[in-house]
Amino acid sequence: MTIERGIPLITALAAAALLLSACSSPDTDDRRVTDGRTSQWDKNAGAPEASAFMNVTAPKAATDVKGAVQVNPQEDIYLLSFVTGEKNAEGIAEDLRSEEPLKANKVDFAPDRELFEHLGLAEPQTLKGVRSAGVCPPCVKDDRRKKVQWIDIYVQALKDDQARVYLKAF
């Protein structure tokens, strides 16, 4: 069997398959390469990348600064956490421009995902005494965060007027 101009069908099919595979081969250096169904942690991204995406800077005196980026098929998740003074933590929450102030969280013993565990931290939803808020930056016209669809902030009170701040954004 042949197609137009006498080219054997098998040759045409082989050429088409070669073209398709050449066009669809992923760049293995691309951090977004996944099997399309799973997520993975970007080994080259940490606190600086999460901070830049969220446009949130850890205070200079902050300690135990940690961050990560989880690459997902639809939207990446950026994590940032650090320990700072309680007043700094509240100021960061206010700067997010949430329509609601920080509120006490009910403890959730089975969070949807275990993200902060990747940073060696407990999930903030599972901790007692954590206050949280969330904001959609485009919804509150925060032009500093045009690329961010949502940010959650959790503030865990520690001793000596210190607090651990957990930020999650996508």
PDB file of N, CA and C in Angstrom, residues 99 135-142 149-150:
ATOM      1  N   GLU A  99      -8.091  40.397  53.930  1.00  0.00           N
ATOM      2  CA  GLU A  99      -9.319  41.062  54.370  1.00  0.00           C
ATOM      3  C   GLU A  99      -9.665  40.691  55.806  1.00  0.00           C
ATOM      4  N   VAL A 135      -4.901  35.146  51.642  1.00  0.00           N
ATOM      5  CA  VAL A 135      -5.244  36.285  50.790  1.00  0.00           C
ATOM      6  C   VAL A 135      -5.019  35.943  49.323  1.00  0.00           C
ATOM      7  N   CYS A 136      -5.887  36.487  48.503  1.00  0.00           N
ATOM      8  CA  CYS A 136      -5.763  36.429  47.050  1.00  0.00           C
ATOM      9  C   CYS A 136      -5.221  37.793  46.630  1.00  0.00           C
ATOM     10  N   PRO A 137      -3.913  37.926  46.393  1.00  0.00           N
ATOM     11  CA  PRO A 137      -3.354  39.244  46.069  1.00  0.00           C
ATOM     12  C   PRO A 137      -4.051  39.978  44.918  1.00  0.00           C
ATOM     13  N   PRO A 138      -4.395  39.294  43.808  1.00  0.00           N
ATOM     14  CA  PRO A 138      -5.104  40.043  42.757  1.00  0.00           C
ATOM     15  C   PRO A 138      -6.468  40.558  43.217  1.00  0.00           C
ATOM     16  N   CYS A 139      -7.117  39.835  44.121  1.00  0.00           N
ATOM     17  CA  CYS A 139      -8.446  40.230  44.595  1.00  0.00           C
ATOM     18  C   CYS A 139      -8.398  41.500  45.438  1.00  0.00           C
ATOM     19  N   VAL A 140      -7.275  41.728  46.139  1.00  0.00           N
ATOM     20  CA  VAL A 140      -7.143  42.933  46.954  1.00  0.00           C
ATOM     21  C   VAL A 140      -6.267  43.974  46.246  1.00  0.00           C
ATOM     22  N   LYS A 141      -6.082  43.761  44.945  1.00  0.00           N
ATOM     23  CA  LYS A 141      -5.333  44.694  44.089  1.00  0.00           C
ATOM     24  C   LYS A 141      -3.918  44.972  44.612  1.00  0.00           C
ATOM     25  N   ASP A 142      -3.245  43.914  45.043  1.00  0.00           N
ATOM     26  CA  ASP A 142      -1.862  44.013  45.506  1.00  0.00           C
ATOM     27  C   ASP A 142      -0.960  43.823  44.287  1.00  0.00           C
ATOM     28  N   GLN A 149      -1.425  33.738  43.056  1.00  0.00           N
ATOM     29  CA  GLN A 149      -2.871  33.558  43.115  1.00  0.00           C
ATOM     30  C   GLN A 149      -3.384  33.537  44.551  1.00  0.00           C
ATOM     31  N   TRP A 150      -2.601  32.978  45.456  1.00  0.00           N
ATOM     32  CA  TRP A 150      -3.041  32.835  46.855  1.00  0.00           C
ATOM     33  C   TRP A 150      -1.828  32.702  47.760  1.00  0.00           C
TER      34      TRP A 150
END
